[in-house]
């Protein structure tokens, strides 16, 4: 489904490659965490899969297509098979929740009838039924990310790429988003997620691909995050609120229990041969909620940290937002790839 063949990526003006000889294959239905310190090459990988960039050497093959051979004018159509969500949500600030999700379908010429069926389904899937008329700034950060996930999924893509999807969210809300992503994967969508969230990676025990300095140093079938020494921000911060701190603490406790139960030695973070591709795992364990107290049940809890609000002027063009292009939504055109 996604194959990197000895991929090297050198950015202009840099001496060291961002990716160096990276080789891996992701099978249909897998949930894969892409981990590594800041600057290790995670986003570069995702950009290559989205055909926002091409490798300097090697091949990236997605859904059977060598992306170097996908003509620029066909890139938007190729991207329709790939949903993507980002740390900063990238919603259209002047559009309602319904319109944000419907936009994906309108641009590809879906009928009104289909849009009015598919959008509510996508919003129900992410738990936002009833919030169709809200504007993004009237939603919490977690709700905004849910809208972004609904928008990514409304086209029924085969692959969902998530680049730090919980990076702007408090720990309790992050748990909800991780559960949602696990459910989406359990229904058959391949998920590739770049993250620094060690607790979730450890807890979910899915496939982990680790990059270090642009090189793949680990590809583990049921892995944990590995070395967290470079991630000081995972420490609970008092100002994040009691509910959020409790949620993170419980995730960490659960992670310890899982580690104790398995009594398995922690695998060394060292170069290992790539594991055989893992088949779809519909029975894969869902994220175990850490029974985080609901924010309203904790009256002393501080409000969740303000999610980044769209600051663009109301009349900002879609091109300037970069939304249509990244979502594969430019203009009408033929399908170039398989859809479910
Ligand atoms: N457009 C670019 N031009 C030059 N160098 C770049 C460009 N994009 C990324 N890099 C460099 O490539 C390397 C990998 O960056 P990348 O964004 O892929 O890392 P990352 O693992 O996603 O980091 P983070 O976790 O901070 O998002 C870094 O050294 C970065 O500075």
Coordinates of C-alpha atoms and ligand atoms in Angstrom, one line a residue:
X1 CA 0.0 0.0 0.0
X2 CA 2.9 2.4 0.9
X3 CA 6.4 1.4 0.0
X4 CA 9.7 3.2 0.5
X5 CA 12.5 1.7 -1.6
X6 CA 15.9 3.0 -0.5
X7 CA 14.6 6.5 -0.2
X8 CA 17.0 9.4 0.2
X9 CA 15.7 13.0 0.4
X10 CA 18.2 15.9 0.3
X11 CA 16.8 19.4 0.6
X12 CA 18.4 22.1 -1.4
X13 CA 21.1 23.9 0.5
X14 CA 21.6 21.2 3.1
X15 CA 24.6 19.0 3.5
X16 CA 23.0 16.1 5.4
X17 CA 20.1 14.3 3.8
X18 CA 16.7 14.5 5.7
X19 CA 16.1 10.9 4.8
X20 CA 18.8 8.4 4.0
X21 CA 18.2 5.0 2.4
X22 CA 14.8 4.5 4.1
X23 CA 13.1 1.2 3.2
X24 CA 9.8 0.0 4.6
X25 CA 6.4 -1.2 3.4
X26 CA 3.0 -0.6 5.0
X27 CA 0.3 -3.1 4.3
X28 CA -3.4 -2.4 3.9
X29 CA -5.1 -2.1 7.3
X30 CA -2.0 -1.4 9.4
X31 CA -1.6 1.2 12.1
X32 CA 1.9 2.5 12.0
X33 CA 3.5 5.0 14.3
X34 CA 6.4 7.0 12.9
X35 CA 8.6 8.2 15.7
X36 CA 11.8 10.0 16.2
X37 CA 13.3 13.2 17.6
X38 CA 12.5 16.5 16.1
X39 CA 14.2 16.8 12.7
X40 CA 14.6 13.0 12.3
X41 CA 12.6 13.0 9.1
X42 CA 9.0 12.1 10.0
X43 CA 7.2 14.9 8.2
X44 CA 9.5 14.5 5.2
X45 CA 8.2 10.9 4.9
X46 CA 4.6 12.0 5.1
X47 CA 5.3 14.7 2.5
X48 CA 6.7 12.2 0.1
X49 CA 3.7 9.9 0.6
X50 CA 1.4 12.9 -0.2
X51 CA 3.5 13.7 -3.2
X52 CA 4.2 17.1 -1.9
X53 CA 7.8 16.3 -2.6
X54 CA 9.8 13.6 -4.5
X55 CA 12.8 11.7 -3.3
X56 CA 16.3 12.6 -4.4
X57 CA 17.0 8.9 -4.8
X58 CA 14.9 5.8 -4.5
X59 CA 11.2 5.2 -5.0
X60 CA 8.0 5.9 -3.1
X61 CA 5.2 3.7 -4.2
X62 CA 1.7 4.5 -2.9
X63 CA -1.4 2.5 -3.9
X64 CA 0.6 0.9 -6.6
X65 CA 1.8 4.1 -8.2
X66 CA 5.4 5.2 -8.3
X67 CA 4.9 8.8 -7.2
X68 CA 7.7 10.1 -9.4
X69 CA 5.6 9.1 -12.4
X70 CA 2.4 10.9 -11.2
X71 CA 2.2 14.0 -13.3
X72 CA 1.8 17.2 -11.3
X73 CA -1.6 17.9 -12.8
X74 CA -2.7 14.4 -11.6
X75 CA -1.4 14.9 -8.0
X76 CA -4.7 16.3 -6.7
X77 CA -6.6 13.3 -7.9
X78 CA -4.0 10.9 -6.5
X79 CA -4.4 12.7 -3.1
X80 CA -8.1 11.9 -3.0
X81 CA -7.2 8.4 -1.9
X82 CA -5.3 9.8 1.1
X83 CA -6.8 11.6 4.0
X84 CA -4.5 13.8 6.0
X85 CA -4.7 15.6 9.3
X86 CA -2.3 17.9 10.9
X87 CA -1.3 19.3 14.2
X88 CA -2.9 22.7 13.4
X89 CA -6.3 21.3 12.1
X90 CA -6.3 23.5 9.0
X91 CA -10.1 24.2 9.0
X92 CA -11.6 27.0 7.0
X93 CA -12.4 29.6 9.6
X94 CA -15.4 31.2 8.0
X95 CA -17.1 27.9 7.1
X96 CA -19.4 25.9 9.4
X97 CA -18.5 22.4 10.5
X98 CA -20.8 21.0 7.9
X99 CA -19.3 23.2 5.2
X100 CA -15.8 22.3 6.2
X101 CA -16.5 18.6 5.7
X102 CA -18.8 19.1 2.7
X103 CA -16.1 21.2 0.9
X104 CA -14.1 18.0 0.3
X105 CA -17.0 16.6 -1.7
X106 CA -18.2 19.7 -3.4
X107 CA -14.8 20.3 -5.0
X108 CA -14.9 16.8 -6.6
X109 CA -18.4 17.4 -7.9
X110 CA -20.4 15.2 -5.5
X111 CA -24.1 15.6 -5.8
X112 CA -26.1 17.5 -3.2
X113 CA -27.9 14.4 -2.2
X114 CA -24.7 12.5 -1.6
X115 CA -23.2 15.4 0.4
X116 CA -26.2 15.5 2.6
X117 CA -25.9 11.8 3.3
X118 CA -22.1 11.5 3.6
X119 CA -21.3 14.6 5.7
X120 CA -23.6 13.7 8.6
X121 CA -22.3 10.2 8.5
X122 CA -18.7 11.4 8.8
X123 CA -19.6 13.8 11.6
X124 CA -21.4 11.1 13.5
X125 CA -18.4 8.9 13.1
X126 CA -16.2 11.4 14.8
X127 CA -18.8 12.2 17.5
X128 CA -19.9 15.6 16.3
X129 CA -23.5 15.0 15.3
X130 CA -25.5 18.1 16.3
X131 CA -22.6 20.6 15.8
X132 CA -23.0 21.0 12.1
X133 CA -23.7 24.7 12.3
X134 CA -20.9 25.8 14.5
X135 CA -17.9 27.7 13.2
X136 CA -14.4 26.4 14.0
X137 CA -13.8 29.1 16.6
X138 CA -16.9 27.9 18.5
X139 CA -15.4 24.5 19.0
X140 CA -12.8 23.1 21.4
X141 CA -9.4 22.1 20.0
X142 CA -10.4 18.4 20.2
X143 CA -13.6 19.1 18.4
X144 CA -11.7 21.0 15.7
X145 CA -9.4 18.1 15.2
X146 CA -12.5 15.8 14.9
X147 CA -13.8 18.1 12.1
X148 CA -10.5 17.7 10.4
X149 CA -10.7 14.0 10.7
X150 CA -14.2 13.9 9.4
X151 CA -13.1 16.0 6.4
X152 CA -10.2 13.6 5.8
X153 CA -12.5 10.6 5.9
X154 CA -15.6 11.8 4.1
X155 CA -14.1 10.8 0.7
X156 CA -13.5 7.3 2.2
X157 CA -9.7 7.3 1.6
X158 CA -7.8 4.1 1.9
X159 CA -5.0 5.8 3.8
X160 CA -5.1 8.3 6.7
X161 CA -1.9 10.2 7.3
X162 CA -1.7 12.0 10.6
X163 CA 1.2 14.4 11.4
X164 CA 1.2 15.0 15.1
X165 CA -2.6 15.1 15.3
X166 CA -2.6 15.5 19.1
X167 CA 0.3 18.0 19.2
X168 CA -1.9 20.9 20.1
X169 CA -4.3 19.1 22.4
X170 CA -4.3 18.5 26.1
X171 CA -3.7 14.9 27.3
X172 CA -7.4 14.0 28.0
X173 CA -8.5 15.3 24.6
X174 CA -5.5 13.5 23.0
X175 CA -6.8 10.2 24.4
X176 CA -10.1 10.8 22.7
X177 CA -8.5 11.5 19.4
X178 CA -6.2 8.4 19.6
X179 CA -9.3 6.2 20.4
X180 CA -11.0 7.7 17.3
X181 CA -8.0 6.9 15.1
X182 CA -7.8 3.4 16.5
X183 CA -11.5 2.9 15.6
X184 CA -11.0 4.3 12.1
X185 CA -8.1 1.8 11.6
X186 CA -10.2 -1.0 13.0
X187 CA -12.8 -0.3 10.3
X188 CA -10.1 -0.9 7.6
X189 CA -8.4 2.4 7.0
X190 CA -4.6 2.2 7.0
X191 CA -3.2 4.8 9.4
X192 CA 0.3 6.2 9.4
X193 CA 0.9 8.6 12.3
X194 CA 3.9 10.7 13.1
X195 CA 4.1 11.5 16.8
X196 CA 6.1 12.4 19.8
X197 CA 3.4 11.0 22.2
X198 CA 5.4 8.3 23.8
X199 CA 2.6 7.3 26.2
X200 CA 0.2 6.5 23.4
X201 CA 2.8 4.6 21.3
X202 CA 3.7 2.5 24.4
X203 CA 0.1 1.9 25.3
X204 CA -1.2 0.9 21.8
X205 CA 1.7 -1.5 21.0
X206 CA 1.3 -1.1 17.2
X207 CA 3.9 -1.2 14.6
X208 CA 6.6 1.4 15.2
X209 CA 9.0 2.8 12.6
X210 CA 11.7 4.9 14.2
X211 CA 13.9 7.4 12.4
X212 CA 17.0 8.9 13.7
X213 CA 18.9 11.6 11.7
X214 CA 17.0 10.5 8.6
X215 CA 17.8 6.8 8.9
X216 CA 15.4 4.1 9.9
X217 CA 16.8 2.6 13.1
X218 CA 13.8 0.4 14.1
X219 CA 10.8 -1.3 12.5
X220 CA 9.0 -3.2 15.2
X221 CA 5.7 -5.0 14.9
X222 CA 4.3 -4.3 18.4
X223 CA 6.6 -1.6 19.6
X224 CA 6.9 1.1 22.2
X225 CA 8.2 4.6 21.7
X226 CA 11.7 3.9 22.8
X227 CA 14.0 6.6 24.2
X228 CA 12.0 9.5 25.5
X229 CA 14.8 11.5 27.0
X230 CA 14.5 14.1 24.3
X231 CA 10.8 14.8 25.1
X232 CA 10.6 16.9 28.2
X233 CA 7.2 18.2 27.3
X234 CA 5.6 14.9 28.2
X235 CA 5.9 15.8 31.9
X236 CA 2.5 16.8 33.2
X237 CA 2.2 20.5 33.6
X238 CA 0.1 21.9 36.4
X239 CA -1.3 24.7 34.3
X240 CA -2.8 22.2 31.9
X241 CA -5.5 21.5 34.4
X242 CA -6.3 18.7 36.8
X243 CA -8.3 16.6 34.4
X244 CA -5.6 16.7 31.8
X245 CA -2.9 15.8 34.3
X246 CA -5.0 12.9 35.7
X247 CA -5.5 11.6 32.2
X248 CA -1.8 11.6 31.3
X249 CA -0.9 10.1 34.7
X250 CA -3.3 7.3 34.1
X251 CA -2.0 6.6 30.6
X252 CA 1.5 6.4 32.1
X253 CA 0.3 4.1 34.9
X254 CA -1.4 1.8 32.4
X255 CA 1.7 1.8 30.3
X256 CA 3.7 0.6 33.3
X257 CA 1.1 -2.1 34.0
X258 CA 1.3 -3.4 30.4
X259 CA 5.1 -3.5 30.6
X260 CA 4.9 -5.4 33.9
X261 CA 2.4 -7.8 32.6
X262 CA 4.3 -8.7 29.5
X263 CA 7.6 -8.9 31.5
X264 CA 9.2 -8.5 28.1
X265 CA 12.5 -6.8 28.0
X266 CA 12.4 -3.5 26.4
X267 CA 13.8 -3.9 22.9
X268 CA 17.0 -2.0 22.3
X269 CA 16.8 1.0 20.1
X270 CA 19.2 -0.2 17.5
X271 CA 19.1 -0.9 13.9
X272 CA 17.1 -4.0 13.3
X273 CA 16.0 -5.7 10.1
X274 CA 12.6 -4.6 9.0
X275 CA 9.8 -6.9 10.2
X276 CA 7.6 -8.7 7.8
X277 CA 4.6 -6.5 6.9
X278 CA 1.8 -6.9 9.3
X279 CA -1.6 -7.8 7.9
X280 CA -4.7 -5.9 8.8
X281 CA -5.6 -6.5 12.4
X282 CA -9.3 -5.8 12.8
X283 CA -9.3 -7.4 16.2
X284 CA -6.5 -5.1 17.3
X285 CA -6.8 -3.8 20.8
X286 CA -8.4 -0.4 21.0
X287 CA -6.9 2.3 22.9
X288 CA -7.8 1.7 26.5
X289 CA -9.3 4.9 27.8
X290 CA -7.5 6.0 31.0
X291 CA -10.9 6.8 32.5
X292 CA -10.1 10.4 32.4
X293 CA -12.5 12.5 34.4
X294 CA -14.7 14.6 32.2
X295 CA -13.7 18.2 32.4
X296 CA -17.0 19.2 33.9
X297 CA -16.5 16.7 36.7
X298 CA -13.5 18.5 37.8
X299 CA -14.6 22.0 38.7
X300 CA -11.1 23.0 39.7
X301 CA -9.7 22.1 36.3
X302 CA -8.3 24.9 34.4
X303 CA -9.6 25.2 30.9
X304 CA -7.8 23.3 28.2
X305 CA -5.0 25.3 26.6
X306 CA -6.3 27.5 23.9
X307 CA -6.1 25.7 20.6
X308 CA -4.6 27.7 17.8
X309 CA -7.4 29.7 16.3
X310 CA -7.6 30.5 12.6
X311 CA -6.3 34.0 12.3
X312 CA -6.7 34.4 8.6
X313 CA -8.8 37.2 7.3
X314 CA -12.3 36.1 6.3
X315 CA -11.7 36.6 2.6
X316 CA -8.4 34.5 2.6
X317 CA -8.4 32.4 -0.4
X318 CA -8.4 28.6 -0.2
X319 CA -5.1 28.6 -2.1
X320 CA -3.5 30.7 0.5
X321 CA -4.7 28.3 3.2
X322 CA -3.2 25.5 1.2
X323 CA -6.1 23.3 2.2
X324 CA -7.5 22.3 -1.2
X325 CA -4.1 21.4 -2.6
X326 CA -3.0 19.3 0.4
X327 CA -6.3 17.5 0.5
X328 CA -6.3 16.7 -3.2
X329 CA -9.2 18.9 -3.9
X330 CA -8.2 20.9 -6.9
X331 CA -10.8 21.1 -9.6
X332 CA -12.8 18.3 -11.2
X333 CA -11.0 15.4 -12.8
X334 CA -10.8 11.8 -13.3
X335 CA -10.0 9.3 -10.6
X336 CA -6.5 7.9 -11.0
X337 CA -6.5 5.3 -8.4
X338 CA -8.5 2.7 -6.7
X339 CA -11.2 3.7 -4.2
X340 CA -13.1 1.6 -1.9
Ligands
LIG1 N1 12.1 22.4 3.0 C1 13.2 22.1 3.7 N2 14.4 22.6 3.3 C2 15.5 22.3 3.9 N3 15.6 21.4 5.0 C3 14.4 20.9 5.4 C4 13.2 21.2 4.8 N4 12.2 20.5 5.4 C5 12.8 19.8 6.4 N5 14.1 20.0 6.4 C6 15.1 19.4 7.2 O1 15.0 18.0 7.1 C7 15.2 17.4 8.4 C8 14.0 16.5 8.7 O2 12.9 17.4 8.9 P1 11.4 16.8 9.2 O3 10.5 18.0 9.2 O4 11.1 15.8 8.2 O5 11.6 16.2 10.6 P2 10.5 15.7 11.7 O6 11.0 14.5 12.3 O7 9.2 15.8 11.1 O8 10.6 16.9 12.8 P3 9.5 17.4 13.8 O9 9.2 16.3 14.8 O10 10.2 18.6 14.5 O11 8.3 17.8 13.0 C9 15.5 18.5 9.4 O12 16.8 18.6 9.5 C10 14.9 19.7 8.7 O13 15.6 20.9 9.1

